[in-house]
Amino acid sequence: MTVTRRGVLPDTSAPNGAYDVTVVGAGVVGCAIARELAHHSLRVALVEASGDIGEGSSKANTAILHTGFDAVPGSLEGRLVREGGQLLAAYADETGIPVEPVGALLVAWDEQQLATLPELAAKAVRNGHHRTRPLTATELYAREPHLGSGALGALDVPGESIVCPWTTPLAYVTQAVRSGVDLHLNCPVEKVRTGDGGAPHRLVTRRGVLRTRFLVNACGLYADVFDALLGREDFTVTPRRGQLLVFDKFARPLVRHILLPVPGPLGKGVLIAPTVYGNVLLGPTAEDLPDKTATGSTAEGLAALRAQGGRILPALLNEEVTAVYAGLRAATGAEDYRIAAHPELRYVTVGGIRSTGLTASLALGRHTVGLLADAGLELGPERPLAPVRMPNLGEALPRPYRDAGLIARDPAYGTLVCHCERVTLGEIRDALASTVPPASLDGLRRRTRARAGRCQGFSCGATVRALFEEGVR
């Protein structure tokens, strides 16, 4: 197993020393592609500019496992979301990724929206989702008694689920690394010198030169920038910021489903959804910006969210806000993914993956590997992957602090460090000793939930930092 964060990259200059495939970008999509490639006896590298996996759009989203009921019929996104949702649900069960099938309600607040619901139901059928059905206002309020007044009806969408967005890419990359993929972090690619006549490409990074026969662009917000390194200008990524509010766990009884609005031109609009961690989300906004690093929140954006949330679920505004965050989606002006193979370059771009990327990730991995094969990559026979079982961060199943047998075997799992989120010393110790350990306190939070609770680390922050710095020796 090879995970590097510093120093010179491994030497790939020998005649047969180049990687077969290098995937650039270790978000949920890049990690899924690397995992899919690990099914074959290939030398594969996963390269990431930051110090950890999932540091971009993957760490800040609405954490929904979609059915694809409202995708553009016949689109690549629609097909991959439908396939990916089924794959991820099965994979989550196998590996312990928290998923809760709470279902969704698409709520109509005026006559125009109500008239749109049959069209959305017909669209769902064209997308292979045959389980939607209309609800009257009476049925809707029986399902969601805390809903604000004035709703006229809804479309019931069974199968929509909530999922842990942090554990998912970590499971992919853990399995990939254990199955032979090299992960190189803190390794931004600055230049690409394409190989002529089948010679390996040379990726010039801040940690040295990496040679590879095939190349995959999974750079998310920077997919257009990376494309330009190979002379491609097929699309432009416009960051679309989504600000969200996270309400305390006392708000959780207020909502039973994912509450969706009727979609607008900038996306699916503001929703209210429970999380697998026991909180309630309100958001996101949809703001097109020129800055690919603009993940700050604004007073105006949060005020707009509260105004909309107050109409949807008035009692929610009486609950405490635990956290505020913002993520950026890779909008390209198209209603579909921007995936393209360039066989002459031995290169595949996987771009324009917006909010459905988490759901579609495993299907995106399969699709990308298929494109690489079409471009000339000899895959060889498939082989089984190393098994993984991820720590449970969700509330639907017992966590370590409630497992008497586990605590009897190892008292560290009964020693609470973060009281808000019930994170134990054993969980922090395991995260720091894992296949892909965290490089920061935020990385540790995404692996354990430590410092993610209502006090945001005020009570446990010093202890968690000390454990992180000491490595729980």
CSV table of C-alpha atoms in Angstrom, one decimal:
chain,number,residue,atom,x,y,z
A,1,MET,CA,0.0,0.0,0.0
A,2,THR,CA,1.4,3.4,-1.0
A,3,VAL,CA,0.1,6.7,0.3
A,4,THR,CA,2.5,9.7,0.0
A,5,ARG,CA,2.0,13.2,1.2
A,6,ARG,CA,5.5,14.7,0.9
A,7,GLY,CA,8.9,14.1,-0.7
A,8,VAL,CA,9.8,13.2,-4.2
A,9,LEU,CA,7.4,11.0,-6.2
A,10,PRO,CA,8.4,7.4,-6.9
A,11,ASP,CA,10.7,7.1,-9.9
A,12,THR,CA,8.8,6.3,-13.1
A,13,SER,CA,11.6,6.9,-15.5
A,14,ALA,CA,12.6,3.3,-16.1
A,15,PRO,CA,11.6,1.8,-19.5
A,16,ASN,CA,8.7,-0.1,-17.9
A,17,GLY,CA,8.3,2.1,-14.9
A,18,ALA,CA,5.4,4.4,-16.0
A,19,TYR,CA,2.0,4.1,-14.5
A,20,ASP,CA,-0.6,2.5,-16.8
A,21,VAL,CA,-3.2,5.0,-15.7
A,22,THR,CA,-3.1,8.2,-13.6
A,23,VAL,CA,-6.3,9.7,-12.3
A,24,VAL,CA,-6.0,13.4,-11.4
A,25,GLY,CA,-8.4,14.5,-8.7
A,26,ALA,CA,-9.3,12.6,-5.5
A,27,GLY,CA,-12.9,13.7,-5.0
A,28,VAL,CA,-15.6,11.1,-4.9
A,29,VAL,CA,-15.5,10.6,-8.7
A,30,GLY,CA,-11.7,10.3,-8.9
A,31,CYS,CA,-11.7,7.8,-6.0
A,32,ALA,CA,-14.4,5.8,-7.6
A,33,ILE,CA,-12.5,5.6,-10.9
A,34,ALA,CA,-9.3,4.6,-9.1
A,35,ARG,CA,-11.3,1.9,-7.3
A,36,GLU,CA,-12.8,0.6,-10.6
A,37,LEU,CA,-9.3,0.4,-12.2
A,38,ALA,CA,-8.1,-1.6,-9.2
A,39,HIS,CA,-10.2,-4.5,-10.4
A,40,HIS,CA,-7.4,-5.0,-13.1
A,41,SER,CA,-3.7,-5.8,-12.8
A,42,LEU,CA,-2.7,-2.3,-13.8
A,43,ARG,CA,-0.3,0.1,-12.2
A,44,VAL,CA,-2.5,3.0,-11.2
A,45,ALA,CA,-1.9,6.3,-9.5
A,46,LEU,CA,-4.4,8.7,-8.0
A,47,VAL,CA,-3.0,12.2,-7.7
A,48,GLU,CA,-4.5,15.0,-5.6
A,49,ALA,CA,-3.5,18.7,-5.3
A,50,SER,CA,-4.6,19.0,-1.6
A,51,GLY,CA,-3.5,17.1,1.4
A,52,ASP,CA,-6.5,14.8,1.7
A,53,ILE,CA,-9.1,13.1,-0.4
A,54,GLY,CA,-12.5,14.6,-0.8
A,55,GLU,CA,-11.4,18.2,-0.1
A,56,GLY,CA,-13.4,19.9,-2.9
A,57,SER,CA,-17.0,19.6,-3.8
A,58,SER,CA,-17.2,16.1,-2.3
A,59,LYS,CA,-17.0,17.4,1.3
A,60,ALA,CA,-19.8,20.0,1.1
A,61,ASN,CA,-23.0,18.9,-0.5
A,62,THR,CA,-26.6,17.9,0.4
A,63,ALA,CA,-25.6,14.2,1.0
A,64,ILE,CA,-28.6,12.8,-0.9
A,65,LEU,CA,-28.5,9.4,-2.7
A,66,HIS,CA,-30.7,10.2,-5.7
A,67,THR,CA,-33.0,7.9,-7.8
A,68,GLY,CA,-32.5,10.1,-10.9
A,69,PHE,CA,-36.3,10.6,-11.2
A,70,ASP,CA,-35.9,14.2,-12.4
A,71,ALA,CA,-32.9,13.8,-14.6
A,72,VAL,CA,-33.1,14.8,-18.3
A,73,PRO,CA,-34.5,11.7,-20.0
A,74,GLY,CA,-32.0,10.0,-22.2
A,75,SER,CA,-29.0,11.9,-20.8
A,76,LEU,CA,-25.8,10.3,-19.7
A,77,GLU,CA,-26.3,11.8,-16.3
A,78,GLY,CA,-29.8,10.2,-16.0
A,79,ARG,CA,-28.5,6.8,-16.9
A,80,LEU,CA,-25.4,7.0,-14.6
A,81,VAL,CA,-27.4,8.3,-11.7
A,82,ARG,CA,-29.9,5.5,-12.0
A,83,GLU,CA,-27.2,2.9,-12.2
A,84,GLY,CA,-25.0,4.5,-9.7
A,85,GLY,CA,-27.7,4.8,-7.1
A,86,GLN,CA,-28.4,1.1,-7.2
A,87,LEU,CA,-24.6,0.3,-7.1
A,88,LEU,CA,-23.9,2.7,-4.2
A,89,ALA,CA,-26.9,1.4,-2.2
A,90,ALA,CA,-25.5,-2.2,-2.5
A,91,TYR,CA,-21.9,-1.1,-1.9
A,92,ALA,CA,-23.0,0.9,1.2
A,93,ASP,CA,-24.6,-2.2,2.7
A,94,GLU,CA,-21.5,-4.2,2.0
A,95,THR,CA,-19.0,-1.7,3.4
A,96,GLY,CA,-20.9,0.0,6.2
A,97,ILE,CA,-21.5,3.4,4.6
A,98,PRO,CA,-24.5,5.0,6.4
A,99,VAL,CA,-27.6,5.2,4.2
A,100,GLU,CA,-31.2,5.9,5.2
A,101,PRO,CA,-34.0,5.4,2.6
A,102,VAL,CA,-36.2,8.2,4.0
A,103,GLY,CA,-37.9,9.0,0.6
A,104,ALA,CA,-38.7,12.5,-0.8
A,105,LEU,CA,-41.7,14.7,-1.2
A,106,LEU,CA,-41.7,17.2,-4.0
A,107,VAL,CA,-43.9,19.9,-2.5
A,108,ALA,CA,-46.2,22.3,-4.5
A,109,TRP,CA,-46.9,25.7,-3.0
A,110,ASP,CA,-49.0,27.2,-5.7
A,111,GLU,CA,-51.3,26.2,-8.6
A,112,GLN,CA,-48.6,26.5,-11.2
A,113,GLN,CA,-46.3,24.1,-9.2
A,114,LEU,CA,-49.2,21.7,-8.6
A,115,ALA,CA,-49.9,21.6,-12.3
A,116,THR,CA,-46.2,20.7,-12.9
A,117,LEU,CA,-46.3,17.6,-10.7
A,118,PRO,CA,-47.9,15.3,-13.4
A,119,GLU,CA,-45.2,16.3,-15.8
A,120,LEU,CA,-42.5,15.5,-13.3
A,121,ALA,CA,-44.2,12.1,-12.6
A,122,ALA,CA,-44.2,11.4,-16.4
A,123,LYS,CA,-40.5,12.4,-16.5
A,124,ALA,CA,-39.7,10.0,-13.7
A,125,VAL,CA,-41.3,7.2,-15.7
A,126,ARG,CA,-39.2,8.1,-18.7
A,127,ASN,CA,-36.2,7.8,-16.3
A,128,GLY,CA,-37.2,4.3,-15.3
A,129,HIS,CA,-38.7,5.4,-11.9
A,130,HIS,CA,-42.3,4.0,-11.7
A,131,ARG,CA,-43.0,4.5,-8.0
A,132,THR,CA,-43.9,8.2,-7.8
A,133,ARG,CA,-47.4,9.1,-7.0
A,134,PRO,CA,-49.3,12.3,-6.3
A,135,LEU,CA,-50.4,13.2,-2.7
A,136,THR,CA,-53.3,15.5,-1.8
A,137,ALA,CA,-52.7,18.3,0.7
A,138,THR,CA,-54.4,16.1,3.4
A,139,GLU,CA,-52.1,13.2,2.6
A,140,LEU,CA,-49.1,15.5,2.6
A,141,TYR,CA,-49.7,17.0,6.0
A,142,ALA,CA,-50.4,13.5,7.4
A,143,ARG,CA,-46.9,12.6,6.3
A,144,GLU,CA,-45.3,15.9,7.4
A,145,PRO,CA,-47.4,17.5,10.1
A,146,HIS,CA,-44.8,20.3,10.8
A,147,LEU,CA,-44.9,21.5,7.2
A,148,GLY,CA,-45.8,25.2,6.8
A,149,SER,CA,-49.3,26.1,5.8
A,150,GLY,CA,-50.4,26.6,2.2
A,151,ALA,CA,-49.0,23.5,0.5
A,152,LEU,CA,-51.4,22.2,-2.1
A,153,GLY,CA,-50.0,18.7,-2.7
A,154,ALA,CA,-46.9,16.8,-3.4
A,155,LEU,CA,-45.2,14.1,-5.5
A,156,ASP,CA,-44.2,11.2,-3.4
A,157,VAL,CA,-40.7,9.9,-4.5
A,158,PRO,CA,-39.9,6.6,-2.8
A,159,GLY,CA,-36.3,5.5,-2.9
A,160,GLU,CA,-34.6,8.8,-2.4
A,161,SER,CA,-32.1,8.4,0.5
A,162,ILE,CA,-29.7,10.2,2.7
A,163,VAL,CA,-26.0,9.0,2.7
A,164,CYS,CA,-22.7,9.9,4.4
A,165,PRO,CA,-20.8,12.0,1.8
A,166,TRP,CA,-17.5,11.7,3.9
A,167,THR,CA,-17.4,7.9,4.3
A,168,THR,CA,-18.2,7.2,0.6
A,169,PRO,CA,-15.0,8.5,-1.1
A,170,LEU,CA,-12.9,7.3,1.9
A,171,ALA,CA,-14.3,3.8,1.3
A,172,TYR,CA,-13.5,3.9,-2.4
A,173,VAL,CA,-9.9,5.2,-1.9
A,174,THR,CA,-9.2,2.8,1.0
A,175,GLN,CA,-10.3,-0.2,-1.1
A,176,ALA,CA,-8.3,1.2,-4.1
A,177,VAL,CA,-5.1,1.6,-2.1
A,178,ARG,CA,-5.4,-1.8,-0.4
A,179,SER,CA,-5.8,-3.3,-3.8
A,180,GLY,CA,-2.6,-1.7,-5.2
A,181,VAL,CA,-3.4,1.9,-6.3
A,182,ASP,CA,-0.8,4.5,-5.3
A,183,LEU,CA,-2.2,7.7,-3.8
A,184,HIS,CA,-0.1,10.8,-4.0
A,185,LEU,CA,-1.4,13.8,-2.0
A,186,ASN,CA,-0.1,17.4,-1.9
A,187,CYS,CA,0.8,16.8,-5.6
A,188,PRO,CA,-0.7,19.5,-7.9
A,189,VAL,CA,0.0,19.0,-11.6
A,190,GLU,CA,1.4,22.1,-13.2
A,191,LYS,CA,2.2,20.9,-16.7
A,192,VAL,CA,1.5,18.0,-18.9
A,193,ARG,CA,3.9,17.0,-21.7
A,194,THR,CA,2.0,14.5,-23.9
A,195,GLY,CA,3.8,11.5,-25.1
A,196,ASP,CA,4.2,11.1,-28.9
A,197,GLY,CA,3.8,7.7,-30.6
A,198,GLY,CA,2.5,5.9,-27.6
A,199,ALA,CA,5.3,7.2,-25.3
A,200,PRO,CA,4.1,8.0,-21.7
A,201,HIS,CA,2.8,11.4,-20.8
A,202,ARG,CA,4.9,13.4,-18.4
A,203,LEU,CA,3.1,15.1,-15.5
A,204,VAL,CA,5.1,17.8,-14.0
A,205,THR,CA,4.1,18.3,-10.4
A,206,ARG,CA,5.5,20.1,-7.4
A,207,ARG,CA,6.8,16.9,-6.1
A,208,GLY,CA,8.6,15.8,-9.3
A,209,VAL,CA,7.7,14.2,-12.6
A,210,LEU,CA,5.2,11.3,-13.0
A,211,ARG,CA,5.0,9.3,-16.2
A,212,THR,CA,1.8,7.6,-17.3
A,213,ARG,CA,0.5,5.9,-20.4
A,214,PHE,CA,-3.2,6.9,-19.9
A,215,LEU,CA,-4.6,9.9,-18.1
A,216,VAL,CA,-8.0,10.7,-16.5
A,217,ASN,CA,-9.1,14.2,-15.6
A,218,ALA,CA,-11.4,14.1,-12.5
A,219,CYS,CA,-10.5,17.6,-11.3
A,220,GLY,CA,-14.0,18.8,-10.6
A,221,LEU,CA,-14.0,22.6,-10.4
A,222,TYR,CA,-10.7,22.6,-12.2
A,223,ALA,CA,-11.5,20.2,-15.0
A,224,ASP,CA,-11.4,23.0,-17.6
A,225,VAL,CA,-8.1,24.2,-16.3
A,226,PHE,CA,-6.6,20.7,-16.5
A,227,ASP,CA,-8.1,20.2,-20.0
A,228,ALA,CA,-6.2,23.3,-21.1
A,229,LEU,CA,-2.9,21.6,-20.1
A,230,LEU,CA,-3.6,19.2,-22.9
A,231,GLY,CA,-4.7,21.8,-25.4
A,232,ARG,CA,-8.5,21.2,-24.9
A,233,GLU,CA,-11.0,24.0,-24.5
A,234,ASP,CA,-14.3,22.1,-24.7
A,235,PHE,CA,-16.1,23.8,-21.8
A,236,THR,CA,-15.8,26.3,-19.0
A,237,VAL,CA,-16.5,25.5,-15.4
A,238,THR,CA,-18.5,28.2,-13.5
A,239,PRO,CA,-18.5,27.6,-9.8
A,240,ARG,CA,-22.0,27.5,-8.4
A,241,ARG,CA,-22.0,28.2,-4.7
A,242,GLY,CA,-24.5,26.4,-2.4
A,243,GLN,CA,-24.7,27.7,1.1
A,244,LEU,CA,-26.3,25.5,3.7
A,245,LEU,CA,-27.5,25.7,7.3
A,246,VAL,CA,-27.1,22.7,9.7
A,247,PHE,CA,-29.6,22.6,12.5
A,248,ASP,CA,-29.1,20.8,15.8
A,249,LYS,CA,-30.2,17.3,16.5
A,250,PHE,CA,-33.2,18.5,18.4
A,251,ALA,CA,-34.7,19.6,15.1
A,252,ARG,CA,-34.6,16.0,13.7
A,253,PRO,CA,-38.2,15.1,14.8
A,254,LEU,CA,-39.6,18.0,12.7
A,255,VAL,CA,-39.0,16.3,9.3
A,256,ARG,CA,-39.5,12.7,8.1
A,257,HIS,CA,-38.6,13.0,4.4
A,258,ILE,CA,-36.4,15.0,2.1
A,259,LEU,CA,-38.6,18.0,1.3
A,260,LEU,CA,-37.9,19.1,-2.3
A,261,PRO,CA,-39.1,22.2,-4.1
A,262,VAL,CA,-40.3,22.1,-7.7
A,263,PRO,CA,-37.0,22.5,-9.7
A,264,GLY,CA,-36.0,25.9,-11.1
A,265,PRO,CA,-33.6,27.0,-13.9
A,266,LEU,CA,-30.5,27.0,-11.6
A,267,GLY,CA,-31.1,23.5,-10.2
A,268,LYS,CA,-33.2,21.7,-7.6
A,269,GLY,CA,-33.6,24.7,-5.4
A,270,VAL,CA,-33.7,24.9,-1.6
A,271,LEU,CA,-34.6,21.7,0.2
A,272,ILE,CA,-34.9,20.5,3.8
A,273,ALA,CA,-33.4,17.1,4.6
A,274,PRO,CA,-32.4,15.0,7.6
A,275,THR,CA,-28.9,13.8,7.7
A,276,VAL,CA,-27.5,10.4,8.6
A,277,TYR,CA,-25.8,12.1,11.6
A,278,GLY,CA,-29.2,13.2,13.1
A,279,ASN,CA,-29.2,16.8,12.0
A,280,VAL,CA,-31.4,18.7,9.6
A,281,LEU,CA,-30.0,20.6,6.5
A,282,LEU,CA,-31.5,23.7,4.9
A,283,GLY,CA,-30.2,24.8,1.5
A,284,PRO,CA,-28.5,25.1,-0.9
A,285,THR,CA,-28.4,28.5,-2.5
A,286,ALA,CA,-27.4,28.7,-6.2
A,287,GLU,CA,-25.0,31.5,-6.9
A,288,ASP,CA,-22.8,31.5,-10.1
A,289,LEU,CA,-19.4,33.0,-9.2
A,290,PRO,CA,-16.1,33.7,-10.9
A,291,ASP,CA,-14.0,32.5,-8.0
A,292,LYS,CA,-13.3,28.7,-7.7
A,293,THR,CA,-12.3,29.1,-4.0
A,294,ALA,CA,-15.3,31.2,-2.9
A,295,THR,CA,-16.6,28.8,-0.2
A,296,GLY,CA,-17.5,31.5,2.3
A,297,SER,CA,-21.0,32.1,3.5
A,298,THR,CA,-22.8,35.4,3.3
A,299,ALA,CA,-25.3,37.2,5.5
A,300,GLU,CA,-27.6,37.7,2.4
A,301,GLY,CA,-27.4,34.0,1.4
A,302,LEU,CA,-28.2,32.7,4.9
A,303,ALA,CA,-31.0,35.2,5.4
A,304,ALA,CA,-32.6,34.0,2.1
A,305,LEU,CA,-32.3,30.4,3.3
A,306,ARG,CA,-34.0,31.2,6.6
A,307,ALA,CA,-36.8,33.0,4.8
A,308,GLN,CA,-37.4,30.0,2.5
A,309,GLY,CA,-37.0,27.5,5.4
A,310,GLY,CA,-39.5,29.4,7.5
A,311,ARG,CA,-42.2,28.9,4.9
A,312,ILE,CA,-41.4,25.2,4.4
A,313,LEU,CA,-40.9,24.2,8.0
A,314,PRO,CA,-41.7,27.2,10.3
A,315,ALA,CA,-40.7,25.4,13.6
A,316,LEU,CA,-37.2,24.8,12.2
A,317,LEU,CA,-36.3,28.4,12.7
A,318,ASN,CA,-36.8,28.0,16.4
A,319,GLU,CA,-34.0,25.4,16.6
A,320,GLU,CA,-30.3,26.2,17.0
A,321,VAL,CA,-28.0,26.3,14.0
A,322,THR,CA,-25.0,23.9,14.6
A,323,ALA,CA,-23.0,24.9,11.6
A,324,VAL,CA,-22.9,26.8,8.3
A,325,TYR,CA,-21.0,25.7,5.2
A,326,ALA,CA,-20.9,26.3,1.5
A,327,GLY,CA,-19.8,24.1,-1.4
A,328,LEU,CA,-19.2,24.8,-5.0
A,329,ARG,CA,-20.7,22.8,-7.9
A,330,ALA,CA,-19.0,22.5,-11.3
A,331,ALA,CA,-21.6,24.1,-13.6
A,332,THR,CA,-20.8,24.2,-17.3
A,333,GLY,CA,-23.9,25.6,-18.8
A,334,ALA,CA,-25.0,22.1,-20.0
A,335,GLU,CA,-27.7,19.9,-18.6
A,336,ASP,CA,-25.5,16.8,-18.8
A,337,TYR,CA,-22.1,15.6,-17.7
A,338,ARG,CA,-19.2,16.7,-19.8
A,339,ILE,CA,-17.4,13.4,-20.3
A,340,ALA,CA,-15.2,12.9,-23.3
A,341,ALA,CA,-12.6,10.4,-24.5
A,342,HIS,CA,-9.7,11.6,-26.6
A,343,PRO,CA,-8.1,8.3,-27.9
A,344,GLU,CA,-5.4,10.2,-29.8
A,345,LEU,CA,-4.2,11.6,-26.4
A,346,ARG,CA,-5.0,8.5,-24.4
A,347,TYR,CA,-7.0,10.8,-22.2
A,348,VAL,CA,-10.5,11.0,-20.7
A,349,THR,CA,-12.1,14.1,-19.2
A,350,VAL,CA,-14.8,13.5,-16.6
A,351,GLY,CA,-16.2,17.0,-16.1
A,352,GLY,CA,-19.3,18.9,-15.3
A,353,ILE,CA,-20.2,16.5,-12.5
A,354,ARG,CA,-22.6,18.5,-10.4
A,355,SER,CA,-24.7,17.5,-7.3
A,356,THR,CA,-25.4,14.0,-8.6
A,357,GLY,CA,-21.8,13.0,-8.7
A,358,LEU,CA,-22.0,11.3,-5.3
A,359,THR,CA,-24.9,9.1,-6.4
A,360,ALA,CA,-23.4,8.4,-9.8
A,361,SER,CA,-19.8,7.8,-8.6
A,362,LEU,CA,-19.6,4.0,-9.0
A,363,ALA,CA,-21.3,4.1,-12.4
A,364,LEU,CA,-19.0,7.0,-13.4
A,365,GLY,CA,-16.1,4.7,-12.5
A,366,ARG,CA,-17.3,1.9,-14.7
A,367,HIS,CA,-18.1,4.3,-17.6
A,368,THR,CA,-14.7,5.9,-17.4
A,369,VAL,CA,-12.9,2.6,-17.4
A,370,GLY,CA,-14.9,1.5,-20.4
A,371,LEU,CA,-13.8,4.7,-22.2
A,372,LEU,CA,-10.2,4.0,-21.4
A,373,ALA,CA,-10.6,0.5,-22.8
A,374,ASP,CA,-12.1,1.9,-26.0
A,375,ALA,CA,-9.1,4.3,-26.2
A,376,GLY,CA,-6.7,1.3,-26.2
A,377,LEU,CA,-6.0,0.5,-22.5
A,378,GLU,CA,-5.7,-3.3,-22.2
A,379,LEU,CA,-7.5,-4.1,-19.0
A,380,GLY,CA,-6.9,-7.8,-18.7
A,381,PRO,CA,-9.0,-10.1,-16.5
A,382,GLU,CA,-10.9,-8.7,-13.5
A,383,ARG,CA,-9.7,-9.6,-10.0
A,384,PRO,CA,-11.5,-9.2,-6.6
A,385,LEU,CA,-10.7,-6.1,-4.5
A,386,ALA,CA,-9.5,-6.1,-0.9
A,387,PRO,CA,-12.5,-6.1,1.4
A,388,VAL,CA,-13.3,-3.0,3.5
A,389,ARG,CA,-15.6,-2.3,6.3
A,390,MET,CA,-15.9,1.4,7.2
A,391,PRO,CA,-16.5,2.9,10.7
A,392,ASN,CA,-20.2,3.7,11.2
A,393,LEU,CA,-20.8,7.5,11.5
A,394,GLY,CA,-24.6,7.3,11.2
A,395,GLU,CA,-27.3,7.2,13.8
A,396,ALA,CA,-29.5,4.5,12.3
A,397,LEU,CA,-27.2,1.8,13.6
A,398,PRO,CA,-25.4,1.5,17.0
A,399,ARG,CA,-22.1,3.4,17.2
A,400,PRO,CA,-19.2,2.3,19.3
A,401,TYR,CA,-20.1,4.2,22.5
A,402,ARG,CA,-23.3,2.0,22.7
A,403,ASP,CA,-21.6,-1.3,22.0
A,404,ALA,CA,-21.1,-3.0,25.3
A,405,GLY,CA,-19.3,-6.0,23.8
A,406,LEU,CA,-16.8,-3.8,21.9
A,407,ILE,CA,-16.2,-1.6,25.0
A,408,ALA,CA,-15.5,-4.8,27.1
A,409,ARG,CA,-12.9,-5.9,24.6
A,410,ASP,CA,-11.3,-2.4,24.3
A,411,PRO,CA,-12.3,0.3,26.8
A,412,ALA,CA,-11.1,3.0,24.4
A,413,TYR,CA,-14.4,2.7,22.7
A,414,GLY,CA,-16.1,3.6,25.9
A,415,THR,CA,-14.0,6.7,26.5
A,416,LEU,CA,-15.8,9.7,25.0
A,417,VAL,CA,-13.7,12.5,23.6
A,418,CYS,CA,-16.3,14.5,21.7
A,419,HIS,CA,-19.5,14.5,23.8
A,420,CYS,CA,-21.7,16.4,21.3
A,421,GLU,CA,-21.2,13.7,18.7
A,422,ARG,CA,-20.4,10.8,21.0
A,423,VAL,CA,-17.0,10.2,19.4
A,424,THR,CA,-14.7,7.9,21.4
A,425,LEU,CA,-10.9,7.6,21.8
A,426,GLY,CA,-11.0,4.3,20.0
A,427,GLU,CA,-12.5,5.8,16.9
A,428,ILE,CA,-10.0,8.6,16.8
A,429,ARG,CA,-7.2,6.2,17.3
A,430,ASP,CA,-8.5,4.0,14.4
A,431,ALA,CA,-8.8,7.0,12.1
A,432,LEU,CA,-5.2,8.1,12.7
A,433,ALA,CA,-4.0,4.5,12.0
A,434,SER,CA,-6.1,3.9,9.0
A,435,THR,CA,-5.1,3.2,5.4
A,436,VAL,CA,-5.6,6.8,4.4
A,437,PRO,CA,-5.2,8.8,7.7
A,438,PRO,CA,-6.3,12.4,8.0
A,439,ALA,CA,-3.9,15.2,7.4
A,440,SER,CA,-5.8,17.8,9.4
A,441,LEU,CA,-8.3,18.2,12.1
A,442,ASP,CA,-11.0,18.7,9.4
A,443,GLY,CA,-10.0,15.4,7.9
A,444,LEU,CA,-10.3,13.8,11.3
A,445,ARG,CA,-13.8,15.3,11.7
A,446,ARG,CA,-14.9,13.8,8.4
A,447,ARG,CA,-13.6,10.4,9.5
A,448,THR,CA,-15.1,10.4,13.0
A,449,ARG,CA,-17.5,13.4,13.5
A,450,ALA,CA,-15.2,14.8,16.2
A,451,ARG,CA,-15.7,18.6,16.6
A,452,ALA,CA,-18.8,18.5,14.3
A,453,GLY,CA,-21.4,18.9,17.0
A,454,ARG,CA,-23.3,21.8,18.5
A,455,CYS,CA,-20.2,23.3,20.3
A,456,GLN,CA,-18.1,23.0,17.2
A,457,GLY,CA,-15.1,21.8,19.2
A,458,PHE,CA,-15.3,24.4,22.0
A,459,SER,CA,-15.3,21.6,24.6
A,460,CYS,CA,-13.2,18.9,22.9
A,461,GLY,CA,-11.1,20.9,20.5
A,462,ALA,CA,-7.9,21.0,22.6
A,463,THR,CA,-8.1,17.3,23.4
A,464,VAL,CA,-8.8,16.3,19.8
A,465,ARG,CA,-5.9,18.4,18.6
A,466,ALA,CA,-3.5,16.9,21.2
A,467,LEU,CA,-4.6,13.4,20.1
A,468,PHE,CA,-4.2,14.3,16.5
A,469,GLU,CA,-0.7,15.8,17.0
A,470,GLU,CA,0.4,12.9,19.2
A,471,GLY,CA,-1.1,10.2,16.9
A,472,VAL,CA,-2.7,8.7,20.1
A,473,ARG,CA,0.5,7.1,21.1
